[in-house]
């Protein structure tokens, strides 16, 4: 049984100690106050810092960086030992050097390894390790690192070797980040939504108010969101496939794949997943908003009144096959598009994408992805139907919102169509096949 | 190539043997009846138990505990070898000591390691390892344990070190458990549902029958479930956030975080995930039940008749903007609430929660979780609208069911509102920051 | 710091080199053209092939198989070293022997290990390792294999030991496969859909056209798919549970479980998951198609006209409690069935099924699965209601499509019902318990 020493009997120290005891390690705690050992796990020993350090050659420093100074007094006993730094800061770039490097400076004779900082004390203790089980490990001494990684693995966590101690800076950032990859897609879609919202308010609320004195404000609850969301979804979906098309044009133009893309394109390509998932979210909202249409008071009132009027006029409505066709087919296209959309979403789940091979993943994401785009674009086109761009549909020279929403998708589809022409495609394939 | 010995040519022995052969091990089986070796994997040798044992220093005992006795005769040849106990019992606590400990008593000279008991023979053989790939391993000899864990890893499974052989008792319980964490939430929601069902039956079926002789029994198929389910969902959702609030009050009252919560609170906090997912399930049912409203015969009949009556009276229905606002906004609130609800569900998927860091997980679960609660409560409040608690809405002094459903959510939200007041919040943060 | 040599500065070589540098390895590239080293990761050295080989005892051959010949000139310097073959072919069975075995023939003195071929260069470089993180490793020298597996693990990937180098043939197939397990279920459901589509076209479009000259073609967009999809879903769902029933009968008949099932049954049992998920997909489409019914032009037109007619006749529609019961209960059954269906789908997600034990998985998949089948069958039966098989419902002697769809589900349920009779069940349990 390996003995491990933990400095600090705070939340994290206790939780880690408990977990380690459960996994078969012997634990000795170092504390300023070895007597006052309430709440400590059964079976653990508590000693003063220096005595505890003597018992083991692996010491986990479960103390805030601010209180590291006292360790300088222990340099001798810590010499040659493995010190595991698990500390986090309160904000990114709080200190010039990472905590682990600071620790290495304080105790130059020890092998400092950074680990465990992404794990929450509460989660460790309660076993509710819902958030990440990944433990990022770095350090300059590879033997020390290896021993820490073995411990991590034995605790049922997943160690990820990140290289030398300089990586600690990066590792200390992880637990402070909040969805960094989602930031750009999120702001983009927020801007899109707000713009479209005001655009629709002008067309659907202010315009009728100005010309017909009709109070249409209630439309802002459902009708207008149900324009804004699907158009945002469609635009975002097109923006997922636009960078691939731009990249292809660039490669064709340059005649080689061995040149880096401009930074903006690189970044764009890396956040396509997030763009796509946001698009799915908006599409989902669109579907819900659409499905509740028939239970809305306004719709029931309108249809009811229509029927009453007809009944009073004693006139039945003639049936138009072409309307039935148009209405049914745009809805059917939407449903099929949404279905494939959900499929794309399911294959983005880490566990599913992990279970398919690269070719299968590409097949779903690229082939079915384009099919999704085609179906959703067709859905909107057929919905627009004959009204599309007809002057009677302009209000204050503003076309209907969905016309704007169609610009990017149609552009992407047209360029892609050109790119898969055999002549262009062959050149591209040759370029992508490699070394000229 | 390592040679591994398997005792017993039954289902599990054969399946494990086959898998090991595929992963590059050499296998020798021990059997009572080495000749009758039908269905055994190609390439495996079959010998008598004692001969087979001589060939390898790792022996997997794929035999039911009930037949272990004959191993006592082999104590000599098994001396110093690693015996892997893979057996399960038929029910929890069938025997006083665990099977692995029993084996260790029978063959005191061997190093007994418990492993593989959670893996199904059929799954091993067919490769359909859908259920858990985790292999819990325990044993007193750490070298032996390590070797078994290496084998587990090479088979593509995930070993989890659980410490010394005393953990075998726990490990043998795993495959016999049936959703232990879901039990309490499940019973709680069942009780809630049944209570609400009868409550609604009284108000919506029996009351009209008594006073108007109307046969409303058909309401028990959709209308009443569509009251029971959303109210249960809302209550469960509030119960997810109640313990956090209670914990905060307790911490404020005690002035420290370093005291254990009462057991009931601890347990409640650990089953919040299950409560939340059940709430999501009920909300999902509510959404489906709501979306089918317009295709129900009863609704079509009622709306049709309403229109016919109006047409006969030659009176159009006046449009009420405030009704349109109310109706649209409660539905919109419901949709947004449900959307966030689904998001909470998606982030509970183990693979997704594993890919986010703790801060992100907390952000979604706690911040967005409260937003979900707010939206869902607002949805219900606006749905209630003016009728809320109006005496005309009481039947036999019983208020509408949703009024009951609002009690807990509103309480939680009010207390939470108090807790995030700067003065209270600062104290709480200080307490939670740690060591006084 | 371990030094690793990579032959070839193409896409894969560079990406792998970059990743390895990030994880703390030292990299030296071997190239035909050591000067022209554009785009190579910072910190890597580039030498000629032979010089580079001298620097390390692990050499990764990031070159297409077609250009392996020059390695024969380096046999001396490569002697005793570990060569990692990462190459893929363009199609399955392009060459008689696997690339790795070919490499082993070319450089007989080296230890060839196959690895990394399932990882995409682009994913490695961008960190977007969405598709599989699994690295299948095989090789004849177990020490060499172990070292490669350690590297794989340090890169944050999951090594899977597949045994000796003969497994390379299989491993080289993986990245070229496209959903092999889904093929049969996919074709089966395609055939079912097409058949049902034409069946319904005959009954719902051609028949009315012939007898009433009605143009019903618009039904092909929604109404007919909304027959085809649910019936396919129900049939596929029944086909998921049919093999289990057949297997039980076979075991009862043979009186033993220790005989292999016929191949077709084995294969069928292994693709039940895929059948089930396809069924879920079709059910999902059915639900969407059903929920949009009230917003279809045709439905609005029909209901509107009905009401107008009644208003003109000044006749209210009488309310039929039994219709209300029937309509509400078939819809409620459908909703509950779909809910359980979705639950089955959720537990098939690899990460969820990984988190439950075998007993729990069986409980959901088998017990709740049968409940799903029962609910969906009941939904269809009640939907059929009294019209079921009534002669007036035959068109050209063809019964309604759902009648066909009920055959397999009802058969499965009836046989299962017989099988769970205590007398039969006991015999079966005894047989399944094992060794006679
Ligand atoms: C709902 C939804 C979910 C999504 N989930 C994910 C997800 O989980 N993960 C994800 O990555 N994307 C995701 N996406 C985004 C999108 O589907 C993928 O990025 C898709 O692969 C883009 O397809 P494409 O044909 O435009 O790719 P392209 O850009 O045409 O091709 C990209 C591929 O081509 C190859 N390639 C590109 N450039 C080069 C080059 N210079 N040299 C060699 N090869 C090159 C690479 O293999 C690369 O992967 C999602 C989208 C949606 C709508
Ligand atoms: C659909 C759905 C899915 C859900 N899925 C999950 C899930 O997957 N996993 C899950 O855990 N929950 C899940 N939940 C439950 C719920 O969302 C979370 O438990 C949520 O985090 C509770 O938030 P809270 O603000 O009430 O937490 P609080 O109880 O206020 O805070 C809890 C957090 O505070 C901290 N804390 C609490 N007590 C202490 C203490 N004594 N010392 C130091 N820190 C302390 C801890 O970090 C703890 O995690 C789910 C809920 C729903 C509705
Ligand atoms: C939406 C959906 C998702 C699904 N997802 C999955 C999935 O992820 N994974 C999956 O596997 N299936 C999946 N299925 C298919 C299906 O649910 C399962 O296969 C289900 O377990 C079949 O149940 P059954 O009672 O017919 O099994 P049975 O065939 O009656 O029993 C099978 C089980 O019995 C035992 N058994 C069978 N034969 C023998 C024997 N000769 N000796 C000893 N024991 C034997 C085994 O334990 C075997 O697992 C899914 C189905 C649906 C509809
Ligand atoms: N809590 C988490 O979820 C979490 C997660 C990841 C990382 N971490 C990191 O773990 C470290 C400890 O966090 P924690 O939550 O355990 O904090 P804590 O509860 O405040 O405990 C800190 C411990 O440090 C010791 N200590 C030594 N010198 C000290 C001094 N001068 N003043 C105060 N304490 C001193 C104390 O132990 P003695 O009284 O025994 O000396 C005290 O219990 C931090 O670096 C934190 O970033 C925490
Ligand atoms: N089946 C599973 O899915 C599974 C999963 C996890 C764990 N397990 C455990 O694995 C063990 C074996 O299960 P199994 O399903 O393989 O059972 P089984 O099919 O009944 O096989 C048991 C084997 O034990 C041997 N054996 C030795 N002495 C025996 C005796 N006196 N009577 C009967 N058999 C004797 C027999 O092999 P010989 O004829 O060759 O001697 C027989 O084939 C059990 O402990 C079980 O709990 C099974
Ligand atoms: N790309 C992927 O996503 C991927 C994924 C898995 C496996 N692979 C495998 O990795 C290997 C390399 O793929 P790659 O995409 O990196 O190909 P690539 O970009 O075409 O690079 C091939 C490299 O091979 C070297 N080479 C040596 N002799 C050569 C010759 N006679 N002709 C041409 N090149 C020669 C060249 O490097 P120098 O100029 O430096 O000599 C060249 O850069 C292939 O076996 C492939 O199957 C690739
Ligand atoms: C119905 C559609 C589903 C509903 C809503 C869509 C959600 C859109 C937003 C997803 C947000 C995910 C937050 C992930 C947090 C994160 O950063 O997560 C980070 C992880 C890991 O990312 P990396 O692997 O890139 O590090 O990303 C994910 O795991 C993405 C998960 C995507 C899940 C999509 C699930 C769709 C499931 C659809 C089911 C069927 C629906 C049926 C409909 C009727
Ligand atoms: C649409 C809503 C989705 C539908 C229904 C909600 C399901 C609610 C019940 C979930 C039950 C999960 C059983 C898990 C068994 C278990 O114990 O599983 C145990 C595991 C692991 O638990 P531990 O990690 O705590 O050990 O728990 C889970 O994995 C929970 C999985 C939750 C999945 C929620 C998925 C929601 C996805 C929504 C997708 C988008 C829907 C779009 C809607 C139109
Ligand atoms: C709403 C229902 C959900 C929608 C649609 C159903 C999708 C049906 C088709 C699934 C196809 C999955 C492709 C997998 C590719 C693959 O090979 O994947 C291979 C993997 C791994 O397989 P192995 O483990 O067998 O190797 O299989 C899977 O991961 C299957 C994933 C199943 C996902 C089902 C998800 C259902 C989620 C429902 C959420 C809630 C919905 C709420 C509804 C309103
Ligand atoms: C179940 C699937 C879907 C259904 C039933 C559906 C239905 C509808 C309906 C009924 C409308 C008209 C709304 C109105 O009258 O105001 C509409 C509009 C629209 N839909 Fe869909 N849709 C679906 C999926 C999608 C998807 C996946 C997308 C693309 C991302 C999409 C994009 C659009 C767009 C852009 C509009 C035009 C919005 C406007 O300007 O009014 N739809 N859809
Ligand atoms: C898509 C999302 C949603 C929609 C469209 C929706 C719609 C509705 C509708 C139409 C009603 C009135 C039902 C009736 O007339 O009987 C209702 C009631 C209700 N909803 Fe929702 N809802 C949604 C989501 C939610 C969610 C997520 C919750 C909370 C968990 C919720 C809780 C309630 C409650 C408690 C009632 C009152 C039930 C009663 O007493 O009748 N809803 N909802
Ligand atoms: C939310 C859940 C569900 C709802 C609301 C629902 C509703 C309906 C409705 C309204 C119909 C009649 C369609 C028509 O008039 O043409 C129908 C038919 C049918 N449903 Fe469902 N259903 C659901 C789930 C399911 C599921 C899960 C299955 C089985 C896999 C299923 C199988 C069928 C079948 C076989 C028919 C007969 C199709 C025909 O011949 O017209 N349903 N369902």
Short mmCIF file of N, CA and C in Angstrom, two decimals, chain C residues 113-194:
data_model
loop_
_atom_site.label_atom_id
_atom_site.label_comp_id
_atom_site.label_asym_id
_atom_site.label_seq_id
_atom_site.Cartn_x
_atom_site.Cartn_y
_atom_site.Cartn_z
N UNK C 113 4.69 -2.39 -35.83
CA UNK C 113 3.45 -2.23 -35.06
C UNK C 113 2.49 -1.42 -35.91
N UNK C 114 1.28 -1.89 -36.01
CA UNK C 114 0.25 -1.12 -36.74
C UNK C 114 -0.46 -0.22 -35.75
N UNK C 115 -0.64 1.03 -36.09
CA UNK C 115 -1.36 1.94 -35.17
C UNK C 115 -1.76 3.21 -35.90
N UNK C 116 -2.60 3.99 -35.32
CA UNK C 116 -2.92 5.36 -35.73
C UNK C 116 -3.68 5.47 -37.05
N UNK C 117 -3.93 4.36 -37.75
CA UNK C 117 -4.49 4.54 -39.08
C UNK C 117 -5.92 5.06 -39.05
N UNK C 118 -6.60 4.91 -37.90
CA UNK C 118 -7.99 5.38 -37.85
C UNK C 118 -8.12 6.86 -37.50
N UNK C 119 -6.99 7.50 -37.23
CA UNK C 119 -7.03 8.91 -36.83
C UNK C 119 -6.79 9.79 -38.05
N UNK C 120 -7.56 10.85 -38.16
CA UNK C 120 -7.39 11.73 -39.33
C UNK C 120 -6.37 12.82 -39.03
N UNK C 121 -5.56 13.12 -40.03
CA UNK C 121 -4.53 14.14 -39.86
C UNK C 121 -5.15 15.47 -39.44
N UNK C 122 -6.22 15.82 -40.12
CA UNK C 122 -6.83 17.12 -39.86
C UNK C 122 -7.34 17.21 -38.44
N UNK C 123 -7.94 16.10 -37.98
CA UNK C 123 -8.48 16.08 -36.61
C UNK C 123 -7.35 16.17 -35.59
N UNK C 124 -6.27 15.46 -35.85
CA UNK C 124 -5.12 15.50 -34.95
C UNK C 124 -4.62 16.92 -34.78
N UNK C 125 -4.51 17.60 -35.91
CA UNK C 125 -3.91 18.92 -35.92
C UNK C 125 -4.81 19.95 -35.25
N UNK C 126 -6.10 19.88 -35.60
CA UNK C 126 -6.99 20.93 -35.12
C UNK C 126 -7.52 20.61 -33.73
N UNK C 127 -7.22 19.42 -33.26
CA UNK C 127 -7.72 19.05 -31.94
C UNK C 127 -9.18 18.64 -31.97
N UNK C 128 -9.81 18.74 -33.15
CA UNK C 128 -11.23 18.40 -33.27
C UNK C 128 -11.38 16.90 -33.41
N UNK C 129 -10.91 16.17 -32.40
CA UNK C 129 -10.95 14.71 -32.49
C UNK C 129 -12.36 14.22 -32.24
N UNK C 130 -13.29 14.68 -33.08
CA UNK C 130 -14.68 14.31 -32.84
C UNK C 130 -14.91 12.85 -33.13
N UNK C 131 -14.44 12.43 -34.30
CA UNK C 131 -14.61 11.02 -34.59
C UNK C 131 -13.63 10.26 -33.70
N UNK C 132 -13.77 8.98 -33.77
CA UNK C 132 -13.12 8.05 -32.82
C UNK C 132 -11.74 8.46 -32.32
N UNK C 133 -11.58 8.34 -31.02
CA UNK C 133 -10.28 8.48 -30.39
C UNK C 133 -9.60 7.13 -30.22
N UNK C 134 -10.25 6.09 -30.67
CA UNK C 134 -9.69 4.76 -30.48
C UNK C 134 -8.59 4.50 -31.49
N UNK C 135 -7.44 4.05 -30.98
CA UNK C 135 -6.33 3.68 -31.85
C UNK C 135 -6.15 2.18 -31.72
N UNK C 136 -6.39 1.48 -32.81
CA UNK C 136 -6.22 0.03 -32.78
C UNK C 136 -4.76 -0.30 -33.02
N UNK C 137 -4.21 -1.10 -32.14
CA UNK C 137 -2.79 -1.40 -32.21
C UNK C 137 -2.61 -2.90 -32.34
N UNK C 138 -1.71 -3.34 -33.24
CA UNK C 138 -1.36 -4.75 -33.25
C UNK C 138 0.10 -4.89 -33.64
N UNK C 139 0.67 -6.04 -33.30
CA UNK C 139 2.07 -6.26 -33.61
C UNK C 139 2.53 -7.55 -32.97
N UNK C 140 3.61 -8.11 -33.50
CA UNK C 140 4.06 -9.40 -32.99
C UNK C 140 4.92 -9.28 -31.75
N UNK C 141 5.60 -8.16 -31.61
CA UNK C 141 6.48 -8.00 -30.45
C UNK C 141 5.73 -7.25 -29.36
N UNK C 142 5.51 -7.90 -28.23
CA UNK C 142 4.61 -7.29 -27.25
C UNK C 142 5.26 -6.09 -26.57
N UNK C 143 6.60 -6.10 -26.43
CA UNK C 143 7.26 -4.92 -25.84
C UNK C 143 7.08 -3.72 -26.74
N UNK C 144 7.32 -3.93 -28.02
CA UNK C 144 7.17 -2.83 -28.98
C UNK C 144 5.75 -2.29 -28.95
N UNK C 145 4.81 -3.23 -28.93
CA UNK C 145 3.40 -2.83 -28.91
C UNK C 145 3.11 -2.00 -27.68
N UNK C 146 3.65 -2.46 -26.55
CA UNK C 146 3.39 -1.76 -25.30
C UNK C 146 3.92 -0.33 -25.37
N UNK C 147 5.09 -0.15 -25.96
CA UNK C 147 5.64 1.20 -26.03
C UNK C 147 4.77 2.09 -26.91
N UNK C 148 4.32 1.52 -28.01
CA UNK C 148 3.46 2.32 -28.88
C UNK C 148 2.15 2.67 -28.15
N UNK C 149 1.62 1.72 -27.40
CA UNK C 149 0.38 1.98 -26.68
C UNK C 149 0.57 3.06 -25.61
N UNK C 150 1.74 3.09 -25.01
CA UNK C 150 1.99 4.16 -24.04
C UNK C 150 1.98 5.52 -24.72
N UNK C 151 2.60 5.58 -25.90
CA UNK C 151 2.59 6.85 -26.63
C UNK C 151 1.16 7.25 -26.95
N UNK C 152 0.40 6.29 -27.45
CA UNK C 152 -0.99 6.57 -27.81
C UNK C 152 -1.72 7.16 -26.61
N UNK C 153 -1.54 6.52 -25.47
CA UNK C 153 -2.21 6.96 -24.27
C UNK C 153 -1.79 8.37 -23.88
N UNK C 154 -0.49 8.64 -24.01
CA UNK C 154 0.00 9.97 -23.65
C UNK C 154 -0.53 11.06 -24.58
N UNK C 155 -0.91 10.67 -25.79
CA UNK C 155 -1.47 11.67 -26.71
C UNK C 155 -2.95 11.92 -26.40
N UNK C 156 -3.45 11.25 -25.39
CA UNK C 156 -4.86 11.46 -25.04
C UNK C 156 -5.78 10.59 -25.86
N UNK C 157 -5.25 9.59 -26.53
CA UNK C 157 -6.07 8.69 -27.33
C UNK C 157 -6.20 7.36 -26.59
N UNK C 158 -7.09 6.50 -27.07
CA UNK C 158 -7.35 5.24 -26.39
C UNK C 158 -6.80 4.08 -27.19
N UNK C 159 -5.74 3.44 -26.74
CA UNK C 159 -5.21 2.31 -27.49
C UNK C 159 -6.06 1.07 -27.27
N UNK C 160 -6.24 0.29 -28.31
CA UNK C 160 -6.97 -0.98 -28.21
C UNK C 160 -6.07 -2.07 -28.77
N UNK C 161 -5.59 -2.93 -27.91
CA UNK C 161 -4.72 -4.01 -28.36
C UNK C 161 -5.52 -5.02 -29.16
N UNK C 162 -5.11 -5.29 -30.39
CA UNK C 162 -5.86 -6.23 -31.23
C UNK C 162 -5.07 -7.50 -31.50
N UNK C 163 -3.96 -7.68 -30.79
CA UNK C 163 -3.23 -8.92 -30.94
C UNK C 163 -2.08 -8.83 -31.92
N UNK C 164 -1.83 -9.94 -32.62
CA UNK C 164 -0.63 -10.03 -33.46
C UNK C 164 -0.82 -9.30 -34.79
N UNK C 165 0.25 -9.24 -35.56
CA UNK C 165 0.23 -8.43 -36.78
C UNK C 165 -0.78 -8.92 -37.81
N UNK C 166 -1.22 -10.15 -37.68
CA UNK C 166 -2.23 -10.61 -38.64
C UNK C 166 -3.52 -9.81 -38.51
N UNK C 167 -3.72 -9.18 -37.36
CA UNK C 167 -4.92 -8.37 -37.17
C UNK C 167 -4.87 -7.09 -38.01
N UNK C 168 -3.69 -6.80 -38.57
CA UNK C 168 -3.55 -5.55 -39.32
C UNK C 168 -4.54 -5.49 -40.48
N UNK C 169 -4.73 -6.64 -41.11
CA UNK C 169 -5.69 -6.71 -42.23
C UNK C 169 -7.05 -6.13 -41.79
N UNK C 170 -7.50 -6.60 -40.64
CA UNK C 170 -8.78 -6.14 -40.11
C UNK C 170 -8.72 -4.65 -39.78
N UNK C 171 -7.65 -4.25 -39.12
CA UNK C 171 -7.52 -2.86 -38.69
C UNK C 171 -7.51 -1.91 -39.88
N UNK C 172 -6.91 -2.35 -40.96
CA UNK C 172 -6.86 -1.48 -42.14
C UNK C 172 -8.22 -1.35 -42.80
N UNK C 173 -9.11 -2.26 -42.45
CA UNK C 173 -10.46 -2.15 -43.01
C UNK C 173 -11.27 -1.07 -42.31
N UNK C 174 -11.08 -0.91 -40.99
CA UNK C 174 -11.94 -0.01 -40.21
C UNK C 174 -12.19 1.34 -40.88
N UNK C 175 -11.13 2.07 -41.23
CA UNK C 175 -11.41 3.44 -41.71
C UNK C 175 -12.09 3.47 -43.07
N UNK C 176 -12.19 2.30 -43.71
CA UNK C 176 -12.83 2.29 -45.03
C UNK C 176 -14.28 1.83 -44.93
N UNK C 177 -14.68 1.40 -43.75
CA UNK C 177 -16.05 0.89 -43.61
C UNK C 177 -17.04 2.04 -43.48
N UNK C 178 -18.25 1.79 -43.97
CA UNK C 178 -19.30 2.79 -43.82
C UNK C 178 -20.52 2.11 -43.21
N UNK C 179 -20.62 2.23 -41.87
CA UNK C 179 -21.77 1.69 -41.15
C UNK C 179 -22.11 0.25 -41.54
N UNK C 180 -21.17 -0.68 -41.39
CA UNK C 180 -21.48 -2.06 -41.82
C UNK C 180 -22.69 -2.66 -41.11
N UNK C 181 -22.84 -2.37 -39.81
CA UNK C 181 -23.94 -2.97 -39.08
C UNK C 181 -25.29 -2.38 -39.47
N UNK C 182 -25.28 -1.20 -40.05
CA UNK C 182 -26.54 -0.55 -40.40
C UNK C 182 -27.05 -0.96 -41.76
N UNK C 183 -26.19 -1.65 -42.54
CA UNK C 183 -26.56 -1.92 -43.92
C UNK C 183 -27.84 -2.72 -44.02
N UNK C 184 -27.86 -3.89 -43.36
CA UNK C 184 -29.03 -4.74 -43.50
C UNK C 184 -30.30 -4.05 -42.99
N UNK C 185 -30.29 -3.50 -41.76
CA UNK C 185 -31.50 -2.80 -41.30
C UNK C 185 -31.92 -1.69 -42.26
N UNK C 186 -30.95 -1.00 -42.82
CA UNK C 186 -31.29 0.09 -43.72
C UNK C 186 -32.00 -0.42 -44.96
N UNK C 187 -31.42 -1.45 -45.60
CA UNK C 187 -32.05 -1.96 -46.81
C UNK C 187 -33.42 -2.52 -46.49
N UNK C 188 -33.50 -3.24 -45.37
CA UNK C 188 -34.78 -3.82 -45.00
C UNK C 188 -35.84 -2.73 -44.88
N UNK C 189 -35.51 -1.65 -44.20
CA UNK C 189 -36.54 -0.64 -44.00
C UNK C 189 -36.82 0.10 -45.30
N UNK C 190 -35.80 0.25 -46.14
CA UNK C 190 -36.06 0.88 -47.44
C UNK C 190 -37.06 0.05 -48.23
N UNK C 191 -36.86 -1.26 -48.27
CA UNK C 191 -37.77 -2.13 -49.01
C UNK C 191 -39.18 -2.02 -48.42
N UNK C 192 -39.27 -2.08 -47.09
CA UNK C 192 -40.57 -1.95 -46.44
C UNK C 192 -41.26 -0.66 -46.82
N UNK C 193 -40.51 0.43 -46.75
CA UNK C 193 -41.08 1.75 -47.05
C UNK C 193 -41.59 1.80 -48.48
N UNK C 194 -40.78 1.33 -49.40
CA UNK C 194 -41.18 1.42 -50.80
C UNK C 194 -42.43 0.58 -51.03
#
